[in-house]
Short mmCIF file of C-alpha atoms and ligand atoms in Angstrom, two decimals:
data_model
loop_
_atom_site.label_atom_id
_atom_site.label_comp_id
_atom_site.label_asym_id
_atom_site.label_seq_id
_atom_site.Cartn_x
_atom_site.Cartn_y
_atom_site.Cartn_z
CA MET P 1 119.33 90.05 72.53
CA SER P 2 117.29 90.51 75.67
CA GLU P 3 118.94 92.30 78.57
CA ARG P 4 119.08 90.89 82.07
CA ARG P 5 115.89 91.42 84.08
CA THR P 6 116.11 94.32 86.49
CA THR P 7 116.59 93.60 90.18
CA ARG P 8 116.29 97.19 91.42
CA ALA P 9 113.38 98.68 93.31
CA VAL P 10 112.98 102.16 94.77
CA ILE P 11 110.34 102.90 97.41
CA PRO P 12 109.79 106.60 98.17
CA ALA P 13 108.91 107.01 101.86
CA ALA P 14 110.16 110.43 102.91
CA GLY P 15 106.74 112.11 103.12
CA LEU P 16 105.30 113.64 106.27
CA GLY P 17 102.13 111.54 106.37
CA THR P 18 99.99 114.43 107.52
CA ARG P 19 96.73 112.77 106.36
CA PHE P 20 97.08 110.30 109.22
CA LEU P 21 97.77 112.77 112.02
CA PRO P 22 97.85 112.39 114.97
CA ALA P 23 98.92 108.73 114.44
CA THR P 24 101.85 109.99 112.37
CA LYS P 25 102.92 112.75 114.77
CA SER P 26 105.95 110.77 115.88
CA GLN P 27 105.68 107.67 113.74
CA PRO P 28 106.17 107.25 109.97
CA LYS P 29 102.90 106.51 108.16
CA GLU P 30 104.66 103.59 106.43
CA MET P 31 105.00 101.97 109.88
CA LEU P 32 101.24 101.97 110.62
CA PRO P 33 100.29 98.31 111.01
CA ILE P 34 97.88 96.51 108.74
CA VAL P 35 96.91 93.62 111.02
CA ASP P 36 100.36 92.95 112.52
CA ARG P 37 102.83 94.06 109.86
CA PRO P 38 103.69 97.66 108.97
CA ALA P 39 102.47 98.81 105.55
CA ILE P 40 106.04 99.18 104.25
CA GLU P 41 106.72 95.46 104.85
CA TYR P 42 103.97 94.43 102.41
CA VAL P 43 105.46 96.68 99.74
CA VAL P 44 109.04 95.46 100.27
CA GLU P 45 107.72 91.89 100.20
CA GLU P 46 105.91 92.51 96.90
CA ALA P 47 109.14 93.83 95.35
CA HIS P 48 111.11 90.87 96.71
CA ASP P 49 108.52 88.35 95.49
CA CYS P 50 108.72 89.87 92.00
CA GLY P 51 112.48 89.19 91.87
CA LEU P 52 113.60 92.70 92.87
CA SER P 53 116.40 91.94 95.31
CA ASP P 54 118.12 95.35 95.35
CA ILE P 55 115.62 97.44 97.29
CA SER P 56 116.15 101.08 98.29
CA ILE P 57 113.84 103.08 100.51
CA ILE P 58 114.00 106.86 100.12
CA SER P 59 113.54 108.10 103.65
CA ARG P 60 114.43 110.91 106.04
CA PRO P 61 117.08 110.58 108.80
CA GLU P 62 114.48 111.05 111.57
CA LYS P 63 112.37 108.10 110.36
CA THR P 64 114.62 105.74 112.30
CA SER P 65 111.92 103.13 112.92
CA LEU P 66 111.80 102.35 109.19
CA GLU P 67 115.45 101.32 109.26
CA GLY P 68 114.97 99.54 112.56
CA HIS P 69 112.23 97.41 111.07
CA PHE P 70 114.54 95.90 108.45
CA ALA P 71 117.60 95.56 110.73
CA PRO P 72 118.54 92.25 112.39
CA VAL P 73 117.54 91.84 116.07
CA PRO P 74 119.79 89.02 117.34
CA ASP P 75 118.96 89.58 121.05
CA LEU P 76 115.21 89.36 120.48
CA VAL P 77 115.67 86.29 118.27
CA ALA P 78 117.77 84.64 120.99
CA LEU P 79 115.12 85.41 123.64
CA LEU P 80 112.21 84.13 121.55
CA THR P 81 114.21 81.02 120.62
CA GLU P 82 114.87 80.35 124.30
CA GLN P 83 111.14 80.77 125.01
CA GLY P 84 110.21 78.50 122.10
CA LYS P 85 108.00 81.21 120.52
CA GLU P 86 108.11 79.74 117.02
CA ASP P 87 105.15 81.71 115.62
CA LEU P 88 106.71 85.05 116.61
CA LEU P 89 110.10 84.00 115.28
CA ALA P 90 108.48 83.16 111.94
CA GLY P 91 107.33 86.79 111.60
CA LEU P 92 110.87 88.03 112.22
CA ARG P 93 112.42 85.47 109.88
CA ARG P 94 110.07 86.59 107.16
CA ILE P 95 111.60 90.08 107.36
CA ASP P 96 115.15 88.67 107.25
CA GLU P 97 114.24 86.70 104.13
CA LEU P 98 113.48 89.96 102.35
CA GLY P 99 117.23 90.60 102.35
CA SER P 100 118.97 93.82 103.22
CA VAL P 101 117.20 97.06 102.40
CA ASN P 102 119.25 100.09 101.42
CA PHE P 103 118.28 103.53 102.77
CA ILE P 104 118.76 106.79 100.88
CA TYR P 105 117.92 110.12 102.49
CA GLN P 106 115.78 112.84 100.98
CA PRO P 107 116.03 115.32 103.88
CA ASP P 108 113.71 117.91 102.36
CA PRO P 109 110.80 116.22 100.51
CA ARG P 110 110.11 118.20 97.32
CA GLY P 111 107.88 115.74 95.49
CA LEU P 112 107.98 112.30 93.99
CA GLY P 113 110.23 113.30 91.08
CA ASP P 114 112.76 114.69 93.56
CA ALA P 115 112.53 111.51 95.69
CA ILE P 116 113.24 109.29 92.69
CA ALA P 117 116.11 111.55 91.58
CA HIS P 118 117.77 110.76 94.92
CA ALA P 119 118.10 107.11 93.81
CA GLU P 120 120.14 107.95 90.70
CA HIS P 121 123.58 107.37 92.20
CA HIS P 122 122.44 103.95 93.45
CA VAL P 123 120.53 102.85 90.35
CA GLY P 124 123.00 104.19 87.79
CA GLU P 125 122.39 103.32 84.14
CA ASN P 126 119.91 100.56 84.92
CA PRO P 127 116.16 100.14 84.69
CA PHE P 128 114.34 100.05 88.02
CA ALA P 129 110.89 99.69 89.52
CA VAL P 130 109.26 102.29 91.78
CA LEU P 131 106.66 101.21 94.32
CA LEU P 132 104.66 103.87 96.18
CA ALA P 133 104.03 102.70 99.73
CA ASP P 134 100.51 104.23 99.85
CA ASP P 135 99.40 101.87 97.09
CA LEU P 136 99.20 98.45 98.65
CA MET P 137 98.78 95.62 96.15
CA VAL P 138 97.23 92.36 97.32
CA ASP P 139 97.47 90.47 94.03
CA GLY P 140 100.31 88.01 94.56
CA GLY P 141 102.63 90.26 92.51
CA THR P 142 100.58 89.84 89.30
CA LEU P 143 100.59 93.51 88.26
CA LEU P 144 104.27 94.22 88.93
CA THR P 145 105.37 90.95 87.31
CA ARG P 146 103.38 91.82 84.17
CA MET P 147 104.94 95.31 84.14
CA LEU P 148 108.45 93.84 84.46
CA ASP P 149 107.65 91.43 81.59
CA VAL P 150 106.48 94.29 79.37
CA HIS P 151 109.58 96.28 80.26
CA GLN P 152 111.79 93.31 79.42
CA GLU P 153 110.06 92.78 76.10
CA ARG P 154 109.95 96.42 74.99
CA GLN P 155 112.90 97.93 76.91
CA ALA P 156 110.63 100.85 77.79
CA THR P 157 109.09 102.60 80.77
CA VAL P 158 105.87 100.97 82.00
CA LEU P 159 103.12 102.52 84.15
CA ALA P 160 100.23 100.91 86.05
CA LEU P 161 96.81 102.14 84.94
CA ILE P 162 93.39 101.69 86.50
CA GLU P 163 90.02 103.05 85.44
CA VAL P 164 88.50 105.36 88.06
CA PRO P 165 85.15 107.19 88.16
CA ASP P 166 85.35 110.60 86.44
CA ASP P 167 84.97 112.48 89.73
CA GLN P 168 88.06 110.78 91.20
CA ILE P 169 90.55 111.43 88.40
CA SER P 170 91.73 114.70 89.93
CA ALA P 171 93.49 112.70 92.69
CA TYR P 172 95.78 110.98 90.16
CA GLY P 173 98.00 111.26 87.15
CA SER P 174 95.73 110.78 84.10
CA VAL P 175 96.80 109.55 80.65
CA ALA P 176 95.80 109.66 76.99
CA ALA P 177 96.70 106.23 75.67
CA GLU P 178 95.93 103.80 72.82
CA LEU P 179 95.49 100.05 73.10
CA VAL P 180 98.41 98.12 71.60
CA GLU P 181 97.44 94.65 72.81
CA PRO P 182 94.88 93.38 75.33
CA GLY P 183 95.58 95.06 78.66
CA LEU P 184 98.50 97.11 77.31
CA MET P 185 98.36 100.76 76.23
CA GLN P 186 100.92 103.10 74.74
CA VAL P 187 100.80 106.36 76.65
CA HIS P 188 100.91 109.54 74.54
CA HIS P 189 100.13 112.20 77.10
CA ILE P 190 100.02 112.44 80.90
CA VAL P 191 98.73 115.11 83.30
CA GLU P 192 99.12 115.26 87.09
CA LYS P 193 95.90 115.72 89.07
CA PRO P 194 93.78 117.31 86.32
CA SER P 195 90.30 118.70 86.91
CA PRO P 196 87.73 116.21 85.53
CA ALA P 197 87.11 118.57 82.61
CA ASP P 198 90.81 118.65 81.67
CA ALA P 199 91.56 114.96 82.23
CA PRO P 200 92.68 113.19 79.04
CA SER P 201 90.78 110.05 80.19
CA ASN P 202 89.63 108.31 83.35
CA LEU P 203 92.68 106.02 83.24
CA ALA P 204 94.60 106.84 86.41
CA VAL P 205 98.27 106.09 87.11
CA ILE P 206 98.79 104.17 90.34
CA GLY P 207 101.95 103.70 92.33
CA ARG P 208 103.86 101.05 90.40
CA TYR P 209 106.32 102.12 87.71
CA VAL P 210 109.17 100.44 85.82
CA PHE P 211 111.52 103.11 84.51
CA THR P 212 114.34 103.17 82.02
CA PRO P 213 117.31 105.19 83.34
CA GLY P 214 116.22 107.91 80.86
CA ILE P 215 113.80 109.09 83.56
CA PHE P 216 116.67 110.77 85.45
CA ALA P 217 117.49 113.12 82.56
CA ALA P 218 113.76 113.77 82.17
CA ILE P 219 113.46 114.67 85.87
CA GLY P 220 116.43 117.03 85.43
CA GLU P 221 114.56 118.85 82.64
CA THR P 222 111.28 119.08 84.53
CA GLU P 223 110.05 122.19 86.32
CA LEU P 224 108.07 122.30 89.53
CA GLY P 225 104.44 121.34 88.98
CA VAL P 226 101.22 120.82 90.96
CA GLY P 227 101.63 121.83 94.63
CA GLY P 228 105.02 123.41 93.87
CA GLU P 229 106.53 119.91 93.80
CA LEU P 230 108.76 118.12 91.31
CA GLN P 231 106.16 115.68 89.95
CA ILE P 232 107.22 112.32 88.50
CA THR P 233 104.15 112.57 86.24
CA ASP P 234 105.59 115.71 84.59
CA ALA P 235 108.95 113.95 84.14
CA ILE P 236 107.14 111.04 82.44
CA GLY P 237 105.52 113.66 80.18
CA THR P 238 109.03 114.83 79.25
CA LEU P 239 110.24 111.25 78.75
CA ILE P 240 107.40 110.54 76.29
CA ASN P 241 109.01 113.03 73.88
CA SER P 242 112.11 110.84 73.55
CA GLU P 243 111.07 107.27 74.48
CA PRO P 244 107.88 105.19 74.21
CA VAL P 245 105.98 104.75 77.48
CA PHE P 246 103.50 101.91 78.05
CA GLY P 247 100.78 101.26 80.61
CA VAL P 248 99.51 97.94 81.96
CA VAL P 249 95.80 98.17 82.75
CA PHE P 250 94.62 96.33 85.83
CA SER P 251 91.46 96.34 87.91
CA HIS P 252 91.88 94.47 91.20
CA GLY P 253 93.98 94.17 94.31
CA ARG P 254 94.87 97.80 95.04
CA PHE P 255 94.30 99.54 98.36
CA ASP P 256 95.10 103.22 98.84
CA VAL P 257 96.33 102.99 102.42
CA GLY P 258 96.95 106.74 102.41
CA GLN P 259 93.14 107.10 102.73
CA LYS P 260 91.48 106.17 106.02
CA LEU P 261 88.59 104.19 104.54
CA ASP P 262 90.81 102.24 102.18
CA PHE P 263 93.27 101.63 105.02
CA LEU P 264 90.40 100.02 106.95
CA ARG P 265 89.31 98.05 103.86
CA ALA P 266 92.88 96.72 103.47
CA THR P 267 92.93 95.75 107.15
CA VAL P 268 89.62 93.87 106.85
CA GLU P 269 90.53 92.09 103.60
CA ILE P 270 94.02 91.10 104.73
CA ALA P 271 92.74 89.89 108.11
CA LEU P 272 90.02 87.82 106.38
CA ASP P 273 92.69 86.25 104.14
CA ARG P 274 94.80 85.19 107.11
CA GLY P 275 94.59 81.51 107.98
CA ASP P 276 95.21 82.22 111.68
CA LEU P 277 92.64 85.02 112.01
CA GLY P 278 90.28 84.94 109.04
CA PRO P 279 87.49 82.58 110.20
CA GLU P 280 87.18 84.11 113.69
CA PHE P 281 87.43 87.64 112.34
CA ALA P 282 84.67 86.92 109.77
CA GLN P 283 82.42 85.74 112.59
CA LEU P 284 83.27 88.82 114.64
CA LEU P 285 82.41 91.12 111.74
CA VAL P 286 79.06 89.41 111.13
CA GLU P 287 78.16 89.50 114.85
CA THR P 288 79.16 93.17 115.15
CA LEU P 289 77.11 94.21 112.11
CA LYS P 290 74.09 92.23 113.37
CA ARG P 291 74.33 93.68 116.86
CA ARG P 292 74.33 97.16 115.38
CA GLY P 293 71.36 96.30 113.16
CA LEU P 294 73.43 96.95 110.04
CA VAL P 295 72.68 93.62 108.37
C1 LIG C 301 101.07 110.06 93.29
C2 LIG C 301 101.36 110.48 91.86
C3 LIG C 301 100.10 110.35 91.01
C4 LIG C 301 99.57 108.95 91.10
C5 LIG C 301 99.34 108.56 92.58
C6 LIG C 301 98.97 107.08 92.70
O1 LIG C 301 100.20 111.01 93.87
O2 LIG C 301 101.85 111.80 91.84
O3 LIG C 301 100.39 110.65 89.65
O4 LIG C 301 98.36 108.86 90.37
O5 LIG C 301 100.52 108.76 93.36
O6 LIG C 301 98.64 106.72 93.99
P1 LIG C 301 99.95 111.12 95.47
O7 LIG C 301 98.93 110.06 95.80
O8 LIG C 301 101.26 110.88 96.12
O9 LIG C 301 99.42 112.50 95.68
#
């Protein structure tokens, strides 16, 4: 008998965002806009579009603008309605349609494993997805939907895997895995941020996970790892000893918006995809590159 599909999503967002200083001096990095929507909104929308209606953001009390972004603004809606600003209202409605977002505090960020552990009382004995806000997926929900399908079929934890050049593997969790069907691997071993020489492969874990509730016990058994933090990768390593763990391999649609260049790439690609901006923006890009003698 197949169990009901999970509706729970957890989005860790309690980090300090130091890589984007000074922009993040007084503003959460998840609120930095990509075109005209904060990064966190794309991630919440992806979860929602994949059928995850119970969404929790792990945050810190001082990141008030994150909560503000998902709260209703009746006065502003009334004003824009009075002014007939339909296009602006549509942007606000789109946020409302994402449903209510639950906030859980992790006052003292001690790593991704610790952040996810904070969701245990909310998630309980249920499977759940984790979406890292630095990994922006522009793929119409294809990757996460496939991961949820695999979870449903195998009742197991599922990771997202992408091949990266050997010299980049030390920025990621890296796995040893065997192919079980096209695009699906069973993961046998996982290491957080290995040196290229120690990496089990160049298959990197990216920020989409579907966990069984067994991950909470595994986190509880895990010691502090790389950077003195409680690493979710190490907890997955513990989980592999008692449960099978799978990985869906994908290749397209990911932007690491925690990196400046990839943040810019996401901005350019998303702006080009926009019906209201794309054609004019494309022209602007071409003209700018020509003027600078770059094309
Ligand atoms: C985290 C995880 C790492 C994973 C990466 C994906 O690292 O710890 O295993 O590969 O996200 O983006 P971070 O980028 O937060 O250092």
